[in-house]
Short mmCIF file of C-alpha atoms and ligand atoms in Angstrom, two decimals:
data_model
loop_
_atom_site.label_atom_id
_atom_site.label_comp_id
_atom_site.label_asym_id
_atom_site.label_seq_id
_atom_site.Cartn_x
_atom_site.Cartn_y
_atom_site.Cartn_z
CA MET F 12 0.00 0.00 0.00
CA GLU F 13 2.87 2.39 0.69
CA ASN F 14 3.59 2.56 -3.05
CA ILE F 15 0.20 4.05 -3.87
CA GLY F 16 0.72 7.55 -5.21
CA LYS F 17 4.30 6.78 -6.30
CA PRO F 18 3.74 4.16 -8.99
CA PHE F 19 6.76 5.13 -11.13
CA GLN F 20 9.21 4.21 -8.43
CA GLN F 21 8.38 0.57 -9.07
CA PHE F 22 9.80 0.61 -12.58
CA PRO F 23 13.19 -1.03 -13.01
CA ASN F 24 16.23 0.81 -14.34
CA LYS F 25 17.13 -1.22 -17.41
CA HIS F 26 20.23 0.79 -18.34
CA SER F 27 22.68 3.24 -16.85
CA ALA F 28 21.89 6.29 -19.00
CA THR F 29 20.21 9.06 -17.09
CA GLY F 30 17.75 11.64 -18.33
CA THR F 31 16.69 12.11 -21.92
CA THR F 32 18.89 11.46 -24.97
CA ILE F 33 20.97 14.50 -25.96
CA PHE F 34 19.41 14.53 -29.44
CA THR F 35 15.98 15.21 -27.99
CA VAL F 36 17.32 17.68 -25.45
CA MET F 37 19.19 19.79 -28.01
CA SER F 38 16.50 19.72 -30.71
CA ALA F 39 13.91 20.79 -28.13
CA LEU F 40 16.18 23.61 -26.92
CA ALA F 41 16.76 24.72 -30.51
CA GLN F 42 13.03 24.93 -31.00
CA GLN F 43 12.45 26.72 -27.70
CA TYR F 44 15.04 29.41 -28.52
CA ASN F 45 14.27 29.49 -32.24
CA ALA F 46 17.89 28.57 -32.89
CA ILE F 47 19.33 27.10 -36.08
CA ASN F 48 19.48 23.40 -35.38
CA LEU F 49 22.85 21.93 -36.28
CA SER F 50 22.54 19.47 -33.39
CA GLN F 51 20.55 16.27 -34.08
CA GLY F 52 21.59 14.65 -37.35
CA PHE F 53 18.95 15.16 -40.02
CA PRO F 54 18.80 17.06 -43.32
CA ASP F 55 16.67 20.22 -43.57
CA PHE F 56 16.09 19.93 -47.33
CA HIS F 57 13.50 18.10 -49.42
CA ILE F 58 13.85 14.47 -50.38
CA ASP F 59 13.99 13.41 -54.03
CA GLU F 60 10.76 14.26 -55.84
CA GLN F 61 10.50 10.74 -57.29
CA LEU F 62 10.76 9.13 -53.86
CA SER F 63 8.01 11.24 -52.31
CA ARG F 64 5.78 10.59 -55.31
CA LEU F 65 6.40 6.84 -55.02
CA LEU F 66 5.34 6.91 -51.37
CA GLY F 67 2.04 8.59 -52.26
CA GLU F 68 1.48 6.18 -55.13
CA ALA F 69 2.21 3.14 -52.95
CA ALA F 70 -0.50 4.21 -50.50
CA HIS F 71 -2.88 5.16 -53.31
CA ASP F 72 -2.34 1.85 -55.11
CA GLY F 73 -3.24 -0.13 -52.00
CA HIS F 74 0.12 -1.19 -50.52
CA ASN F 75 -1.20 -0.56 -47.06
CA GLN F 76 -1.32 -3.89 -45.21
CA TYR F 77 1.36 -5.81 -43.34
CA ALA F 78 4.43 -6.66 -45.37
CA PRO F 79 6.09 -10.06 -44.79
CA MET F 80 7.97 -10.31 -41.50
CA ALA F 81 11.46 -10.25 -43.08
CA GLY F 82 10.56 -7.28 -45.27
CA LEU F 83 8.99 -6.70 -48.66
CA PRO F 84 10.67 -9.18 -51.08
CA ALA F 85 11.00 -6.46 -53.75
CA LEU F 86 12.95 -4.27 -51.33
CA ARG F 87 15.23 -7.09 -50.18
CA GLN F 88 15.91 -7.95 -53.84
CA ALA F 89 16.63 -4.31 -54.65
CA ILE F 90 19.11 -4.12 -51.75
CA ALA F 91 20.87 -7.30 -52.91
CA ILE F 92 21.19 -5.90 -56.45
CA ASN F 93 22.42 -2.59 -55.07
CA PHE F 94 25.12 -4.29 -52.96
CA LYS F 95 26.20 -6.37 -55.96
CA ARG F 96 26.53 -3.20 -58.03
CA ARG F 97 28.28 -1.08 -55.41
CA TYR F 98 30.44 -3.68 -53.64
CA GLY F 99 30.44 -6.70 -55.95
CA LEU F 100 28.97 -8.74 -53.08
CA ASP F 101 26.52 -11.62 -53.39
CA ILE F 102 23.87 -11.30 -50.72
CA ASP F 103 20.98 -13.72 -50.39
CA ALA F 104 17.88 -11.54 -50.24
CA ASP F 105 15.79 -14.29 -48.61
CA ASN F 106 18.19 -15.50 -45.96
CA GLU F 107 20.56 -12.62 -45.24
CA ILE F 108 18.53 -9.39 -45.34
CA THR F 109 15.89 -8.24 -42.86
CA ILE F 110 14.12 -4.88 -43.16
CA THR F 111 13.81 -3.01 -39.86
CA PRO F 112 12.18 0.12 -38.48
CA GLY F 113 15.51 1.98 -38.63
CA ALA F 114 19.07 1.06 -37.71
CA THR F 115 18.77 1.84 -33.99
CA TYR F 116 16.13 -0.88 -33.76
CA ALA F 117 18.34 -3.22 -35.79
CA ILE F 118 21.22 -2.67 -33.36
CA TYR F 119 18.96 -3.40 -30.39
CA THR F 120 17.53 -6.48 -32.08
CA ALA F 121 20.97 -7.85 -32.99
CA PHE F 122 22.13 -7.37 -29.40
CA THR F 123 18.97 -8.99 -28.06
CA ALA F 124 19.47 -11.95 -30.40
CA ILE F 125 22.97 -12.70 -29.10
CA LEU F 126 23.38 -11.40 -25.56
CA GLN F 127 22.82 -13.12 -22.26
CA ALA F 128 23.11 -11.64 -18.79
CA GLY F 129 26.74 -11.06 -17.85
CA ASP F 130 28.10 -11.04 -21.41
CA GLU F 131 30.50 -8.23 -22.25
CA VAL F 132 30.43 -6.00 -25.32
CA ILE F 133 33.33 -3.78 -26.35
CA VAL F 134 32.27 -0.28 -27.40
CA LEU F 135 34.71 2.23 -28.89
CA GLU F 136 33.97 5.70 -27.56
CA PRO F 137 32.83 8.32 -28.44
CA ALA F 138 29.81 6.22 -29.46
CA TYR F 139 26.25 6.84 -30.66
CA ASP F 140 24.32 7.08 -27.42
CA SER F 141 21.99 4.12 -28.01
CA TYR F 142 24.71 1.43 -27.97
CA ILE F 143 25.36 1.14 -24.25
CA PRO F 144 21.68 1.26 -23.17
CA ASN F 145 20.88 -1.39 -25.82
CA ILE F 146 23.58 -3.65 -24.38
CA GLU F 147 22.51 -3.06 -20.79
CA MET F 148 18.81 -3.59 -21.50
CA ASN F 149 19.86 -7.16 -22.29
CA GLY F 150 21.57 -7.61 -18.91
CA ALA F 151 24.99 -7.44 -20.54
CA ILE F 152 27.94 -5.25 -19.67
CA ALA F 153 29.35 -2.53 -21.90
CA VAL F 154 33.15 -2.30 -21.87
CA PRO F 155 33.96 1.18 -23.20
CA ILE F 156 37.33 1.88 -24.78
CA ALA F 157 38.10 5.51 -25.45
CA LEU F 158 39.59 6.59 -28.77
CA SER F 159 41.79 9.53 -27.88
CA ALA F 160 40.84 13.04 -28.99
CA PRO F 161 41.50 14.80 -31.25
CA GLY F 162 42.77 12.10 -33.68
CA PHE F 163 40.55 9.26 -32.41
CA GLU F 164 42.86 6.50 -33.63
CA VAL F 165 42.14 2.96 -32.48
CA ASP F 166 44.51 1.67 -29.82
CA TRP F 167 44.61 -2.03 -30.74
CA ASN F 168 46.42 -2.98 -27.56
CA LYS F 169 43.61 -1.54 -25.49
CA ILE F 170 41.08 -3.65 -27.40
CA LYS F 171 43.23 -6.74 -27.03
CA GLU F 172 43.49 -6.18 -23.29
CA ALA F 173 39.73 -5.68 -22.99
CA ILE F 174 38.90 -9.08 -24.51
CA THR F 175 37.95 -11.66 -21.88
CA PRO F 176 36.25 -15.08 -22.06
CA ARG F 177 32.98 -13.19 -21.46
CA THR F 178 33.40 -10.89 -24.49
CA LYS F 179 30.43 -11.67 -26.73
CA ALA F 180 30.61 -8.84 -29.23
CA VAL F 181 32.34 -5.70 -30.45
CA ILE F 182 30.36 -2.87 -32.01
CA ILE F 183 32.08 -0.85 -34.73
CA ASN F 184 30.77 2.27 -36.46
CA THR F 185 32.23 3.39 -39.78
CA PRO F 186 31.90 6.10 -41.05
CA HIS F 187 31.86 7.24 -37.47
CA ASN F 188 29.36 9.37 -35.61
CA PRO F 189 30.50 11.80 -34.18
CA THR F 190 34.12 12.01 -35.43
CA GLY F 191 33.59 11.47 -39.17
CA ALA F 192 36.50 8.98 -39.18
CA ILE F 193 36.36 5.93 -41.45
CA TRP F 194 37.86 2.47 -41.05
CA THR F 195 40.43 1.24 -43.57
CA LYS F 196 40.83 -2.33 -44.76
CA GLU F 197 43.82 -2.52 -42.42
CA ASP F 198 41.60 -1.69 -39.43
CA TRP F 199 39.31 -4.60 -40.30
CA ASN F 200 42.36 -6.87 -40.69
CA GLN F 201 43.57 -5.85 -37.23
CA LEU F 202 40.17 -6.65 -35.76
CA ALA F 203 40.10 -9.99 -37.59
CA ASP F 204 43.47 -10.88 -36.03
CA LEU F 205 42.12 -10.14 -32.56
CA VAL F 206 38.91 -12.15 -32.84
CA ARG F 207 40.16 -15.05 -35.01
CA ASP F 208 40.33 -17.70 -32.28
CA THR F 209 37.26 -16.50 -30.38
CA ASN F 210 33.48 -16.61 -30.82
CA ILE F 211 33.23 -12.82 -30.71
CA ILE F 212 30.47 -11.41 -32.89
CA ILE F 213 30.83 -8.09 -34.73
CA LEU F 214 28.05 -5.53 -35.02
CA SER F 215 29.01 -3.14 -37.79
CA ASP F 216 26.99 0.06 -37.82
CA GLU F 217 27.40 1.32 -41.38
CA VAL F 218 24.52 3.77 -41.59
CA TYR F 219 26.78 6.46 -43.15
CA GLU F 220 28.33 4.04 -45.71
CA GLN F 221 27.37 6.30 -48.63
CA LEU F 222 28.67 9.47 -47.00
CA VAL F 223 32.41 9.18 -47.61
CA PHE F 224 34.39 12.11 -49.06
CA ASP F 225 37.54 13.08 -50.95
CA GLY F 226 37.58 9.91 -53.05
CA LEU F 227 38.03 7.75 -49.96
CA GLN F 228 36.24 4.43 -49.79
CA HIS F 229 33.95 2.81 -47.28
CA TYR F 230 35.01 -0.71 -46.35
CA SER F 231 32.10 -2.78 -45.24
CA VAL F 232 32.56 -5.64 -42.82
CA LEU F 233 30.73 -7.65 -45.49
CA GLU F 234 33.74 -7.20 -47.78
CA HIS F 235 35.95 -9.02 -45.29
CA PRO F 236 35.17 -12.69 -46.02
CA GLU F 237 36.45 -13.87 -42.66
CA LEU F 238 34.64 -11.25 -40.56
CA ARG F 239 31.45 -11.43 -42.63
CA GLN F 240 30.87 -14.93 -41.20
CA ARG F 241 30.54 -13.47 -37.71
CA SER F 242 28.91 -10.10 -38.33
CA PHE F 243 25.64 -8.24 -38.32
CA ALA F 244 25.89 -5.20 -40.65
CA LEU F 245 23.32 -2.48 -39.98
CA TYR F 246 22.05 0.18 -42.38
CA SER F 247 19.56 3.04 -42.53
CA PHE F 248 17.80 4.44 -45.60
CA GLY F 249 17.38 7.68 -43.66
CA LYS F 250 21.05 8.53 -44.26
CA VAL F 251 21.01 7.63 -47.94
CA PHE F 252 17.79 9.24 -49.11
CA ASN F 253 17.67 12.07 -46.53
CA ASN F 254 14.43 10.74 -45.05
CA THR F 255 15.41 10.02 -41.44
CA GLY F 256 11.76 10.32 -40.40
CA TRP F 257 10.76 7.28 -42.44
CA LYS F 258 12.75 5.16 -39.98
CA ILE F 259 13.46 2.29 -42.34
CA GLY F 260 16.72 0.36 -42.24
CA TYR F 261 18.00 -3.18 -42.61
CA CYS F 262 20.29 -5.83 -41.23
CA ILE F 263 22.55 -7.99 -43.40
CA ALA F 264 23.96 -11.10 -41.70
CA PRO F 265 24.77 -14.74 -42.50
CA PRO F 266 21.71 -17.06 -42.58
CA SER F 267 22.10 -18.45 -39.04
CA PHE F 268 22.58 -14.91 -37.65
CA THR F 269 19.59 -13.70 -39.67
CA GLN F 270 17.47 -16.50 -38.21
CA ALA F 271 18.44 -15.45 -34.70
CA PHE F 272 17.73 -11.81 -35.58
CA ARG F 273 14.25 -12.63 -36.95
CA ARG F 274 13.51 -14.79 -33.90
CA ILE F 275 13.47 -11.52 -31.94
CA HIS F 276 12.24 -9.16 -34.66
CA GLN F 277 9.06 -11.20 -35.30
CA PHE F 278 7.87 -10.50 -31.76
CA VAL F 279 9.06 -6.93 -31.32
CA SER F 280 8.07 -5.12 -34.49
CA PHE F 281 7.11 -8.08 -36.74
CA THR F 282 7.22 -5.87 -39.84
CA VAL F 283 7.88 -2.36 -41.16
CA ASN F 284 5.77 0.35 -42.81
CA THR F 285 4.62 -1.13 -46.15
CA PRO F 286 4.19 1.90 -48.43
CA GLY F 287 7.62 3.15 -47.32
CA GLN F 288 9.22 -0.19 -48.18
CA TYR F 289 7.42 -0.25 -51.49
CA ALA F 290 8.55 3.26 -52.44
CA LEU F 291 12.14 2.50 -51.43
CA ALA F 292 12.19 -0.66 -53.53
CA MET F 293 10.98 1.20 -56.64
CA HIS F 294 13.35 4.09 -55.97
CA LEU F 295 16.42 1.92 -55.42
CA ASN F 296 15.77 0.27 -58.78
CA ASN F 297 15.44 3.61 -60.62
CA ASP F 298 17.61 5.99 -58.63
CA SER F 299 19.28 8.43 -61.01
CA ALA F 300 19.95 11.25 -58.55
CA ALA F 301 23.52 12.42 -57.88
CA PRO F 302 25.20 10.22 -55.27
CA VAL F 303 24.50 11.52 -51.81
CA HIS F 304 28.21 11.84 -50.98
CA THR F 305 28.73 14.40 -53.77
CA VAL F 306 26.04 16.67 -52.38
CA MET F 307 27.19 16.15 -48.80
CA GLN F 308 30.86 16.76 -49.58
CA GLN F 309 29.95 20.13 -51.08
CA LYS F 310 28.13 20.94 -47.86
CA ARG F 311 31.08 19.83 -45.74
CA ASP F 312 33.51 21.92 -47.82
CA HIS F 313 31.24 24.95 -47.68
CA PHE F 314 30.79 24.61 -43.93
CA LEU F 315 34.54 24.16 -43.35
CA SER F 316 35.37 27.25 -45.39
CA LEU F 317 32.82 29.28 -43.41
CA LEU F 318 34.14 27.95 -40.09
CA LYS F 319 37.54 29.50 -40.84
CA ASP F 320 36.05 32.87 -39.88
CA THR F 321 35.01 31.63 -36.44
CA PRO F 322 37.13 30.89 -33.37
CA PHE F 323 36.28 27.16 -33.45
CA THR F 324 39.18 24.74 -34.06
CA VAL F 325 38.83 22.07 -36.74
CA PHE F 326 41.32 19.33 -35.82
CA GLU F 327 40.39 17.00 -38.65
CA PRO F 328 37.91 17.54 -41.52
CA ALA F 329 35.23 14.81 -41.47
CA ASN F 330 36.15 12.01 -43.89
CA GLY F 331 32.62 10.68 -43.73
CA SER F 332 29.16 11.02 -42.06
CA TYR F 333 27.46 14.42 -41.95
CA PHE F 334 29.07 15.66 -38.80
CA GLN F 335 31.99 17.97 -38.15
CA LEU F 336 33.67 17.98 -34.74
CA VAL F 337 35.17 21.25 -33.56
CA GLY F 338 37.02 22.40 -30.47
CA TYR F 339 35.77 25.42 -28.56
CA GLY F 340 38.68 25.68 -26.10
CA GLN F 341 39.64 29.09 -27.54
CA ILE F 342 36.17 30.44 -26.82
CA SER F 343 35.30 29.16 -23.38
CA ASP F 344 36.26 26.77 -20.61
CA MET F 345 32.65 25.83 -19.84
CA PRO F 346 31.86 22.10 -19.67
CA ASP F 347 30.60 20.97 -23.07
CA MET F 348 26.95 20.44 -22.00
CA GLU F 349 26.84 23.97 -20.65
CA PHE F 350 28.63 25.40 -23.69
CA ALA F 351 26.15 23.75 -26.12
CA GLN F 352 23.19 25.15 -24.21
CA TRP F 353 24.77 28.60 -23.93
CA LEU F 354 25.51 28.68 -27.67
CA THR F 355 21.90 27.76 -28.42
CA LYS F 356 20.41 30.34 -26.09
CA GLU F 357 22.84 33.22 -26.62
CA TYR F 358 23.93 32.79 -30.24
CA GLY F 359 20.99 30.91 -31.74
CA VAL F 360 22.92 27.88 -33.03
CA ALA F 361 22.31 24.43 -31.56
CA THR F 362 25.08 21.85 -31.46
CA ILE F 363 25.76 18.48 -29.78
CA PRO F 364 28.28 18.24 -26.93
CA LEU F 365 30.56 15.20 -27.04
CA SER F 366 30.40 14.05 -23.41
CA PRO F 367 27.08 12.15 -23.85
CA PHE F 368 28.98 9.88 -26.28
CA TYR F 369 31.06 8.59 -23.35
CA LYS F 370 29.86 6.42 -20.48
CA ASN F 371 32.03 8.42 -18.07
CA LYS F 372 30.97 11.76 -19.70
CA LYS F 373 34.53 12.60 -20.72
CA ASP F 374 34.74 16.26 -21.70
CA ASP F 375 37.38 17.25 -24.29
CA LYS F 376 35.77 20.63 -25.03
CA LEU F 377 34.42 19.41 -28.35
CA VAL F 378 31.04 19.87 -30.00
CA ARG F 379 29.53 18.35 -33.13
CA PHE F 380 27.80 20.28 -35.92
CA CYS F 381 25.55 18.57 -38.48
CA PHE F 382 26.21 20.02 -41.95
CA ALA F 383 23.42 18.14 -43.78
CA LYS F 384 21.68 21.47 -44.26
CA LYS F 385 20.70 23.92 -46.99
CA GLU F 386 23.45 26.37 -47.94
CA GLU F 387 21.40 29.25 -46.56
CA THR F 388 21.03 27.45 -43.21
CA LEU F 389 24.81 26.94 -42.95
CA ASN F 390 25.43 30.55 -43.99
CA GLU F 391 23.07 31.94 -41.38
CA ALA F 392 24.41 29.63 -38.66
CA VAL F 393 28.00 30.68 -39.28
CA SER F 394 27.10 34.35 -39.52
CA ARG F 395 25.85 33.94 -35.95
CA LEU F 396 28.92 31.96 -34.86
CA LYS F 397 31.22 34.67 -36.25
CA LYS F 398 29.93 36.98 -33.53
CA LEU F 399 31.87 34.85 -31.03
CA ARG F 400 35.03 36.58 -32.20
N1 LIG C 13 23.83 4.57 -35.99
C1 LIG C 13 24.40 5.77 -36.00
C2 LIG C 13 25.86 5.88 -35.80
C3 LIG C 13 23.63 6.91 -36.17
O1 LIG C 13 24.20 8.11 -36.16
C4 LIG C 13 22.26 6.78 -36.37
C5 LIG C 13 21.52 8.05 -36.53
N2 LIG C 13 20.30 8.14 -36.53
C6 LIG C 13 21.70 5.50 -36.36
C7 LIG C 13 22.52 4.41 -36.16
C8 LIG C 13 20.25 5.21 -36.46
O2 LIG C 13 19.60 5.32 -37.62
P1 LIG C 13 18.02 5.17 -37.66
O3 LIG C 13 17.48 6.54 -37.69
O4 LIG C 13 17.77 4.42 -38.91
O5 LIG C 13 17.57 4.42 -36.46
N1 LIG C 14 21.98 9.68 -35.14
C1 LIG C 14 21.49 11.01 -35.12
C2 LIG C 14 22.54 11.92 -34.53
O1 LIG C 14 23.58 11.48 -34.14
C3 LIG C 14 20.23 11.17 -34.33
C4 LIG C 14 19.61 9.96 -33.84
C5 LIG C 14 18.63 10.22 -32.76
O2 LIG C 14 18.06 11.28 -32.70
N2 LIG C 14 18.47 9.27 -31.92
O3 LIG C 14 22.32 13.09 -34.48
#
């Protein structure tokens, strides 16, 4: 009886993160202060005309009931053809691809498929803030390994030392949110050497695979024949077709991994928005738009040239993703959470502080700007940031 009136106190804490995700916090603050929102990662421009038309047509033509559990066959086929064309890879659309409501869900589902209480998962930090809660919600333990700012190179010895008999998985993200760094073939080889005689599973978050600049190349875990056997690769259409709000992604994994994945998926979401899947299938087959990396590289270059007139420090231009990290040590010694809020309120530009990407909230006086924005948005944002001089 003593709990009456305080019902929420009975709910269990399933993970160690406190409060609300930084992406919600900063987007809400941007709205409240009418600031330009370069915080949460999403484009502010229209999607391809053909794709929006296809979505309307799919609904109009009656593609409005549940799609098959694994995903619309036409979309899985289109993905397989697309991977053959772009990577030369053979992927079995029936047994290796599952369509999901976004990549975050796919990451959670892959973890849920493989983790048991007490298992350990190695996470390289800074890391997208959903990874550690997704591990912990499964009763497993996240083992964070910090990449060191500002270069964020991988310290292979640290990973080697972190591997124990309880290590069940390692989660990798390339191109990387928030640093924009990309993994080379050599990085994958190093990882392969470390896991060769173990049963460690790889989760490879490749949502920004098509956002790689300066002629560099994305290496997918699927291109590494040895690692492919033990990997879930996770993707999001939101980052390819600029439609993050559609929340449609997919998981590519070997047949036995895919079976385990669907064992969970069938009872959590079962299936994914049908007209969206239908439109994406048609669009993937006919896409003639300029590759998304060309458009995004122009935005990165434009943003970097504008940033030169501000007191922010660019340590490393982003090689991939749509994020640019900058240092603000020359402007202020505020903690990064405080600095991001101050910038939003006082200068009308919202950004993402880096400390929420670390379990221990490490603060290197860095913030992340999203440059997936119209030129006029970037111009206006930087004209405000210039006033910091
Ligand atoms: N992984 C990373 C690294 C991301 O930045 C994002 C951004 N949204 C996602 C996964 C999730 O994508 P989705 O919106 O499809 O869930
Ligand atoms: N991944 C996006 C970012 O890093 C946002 C995802 C989210 O809002 N959860 O900004």
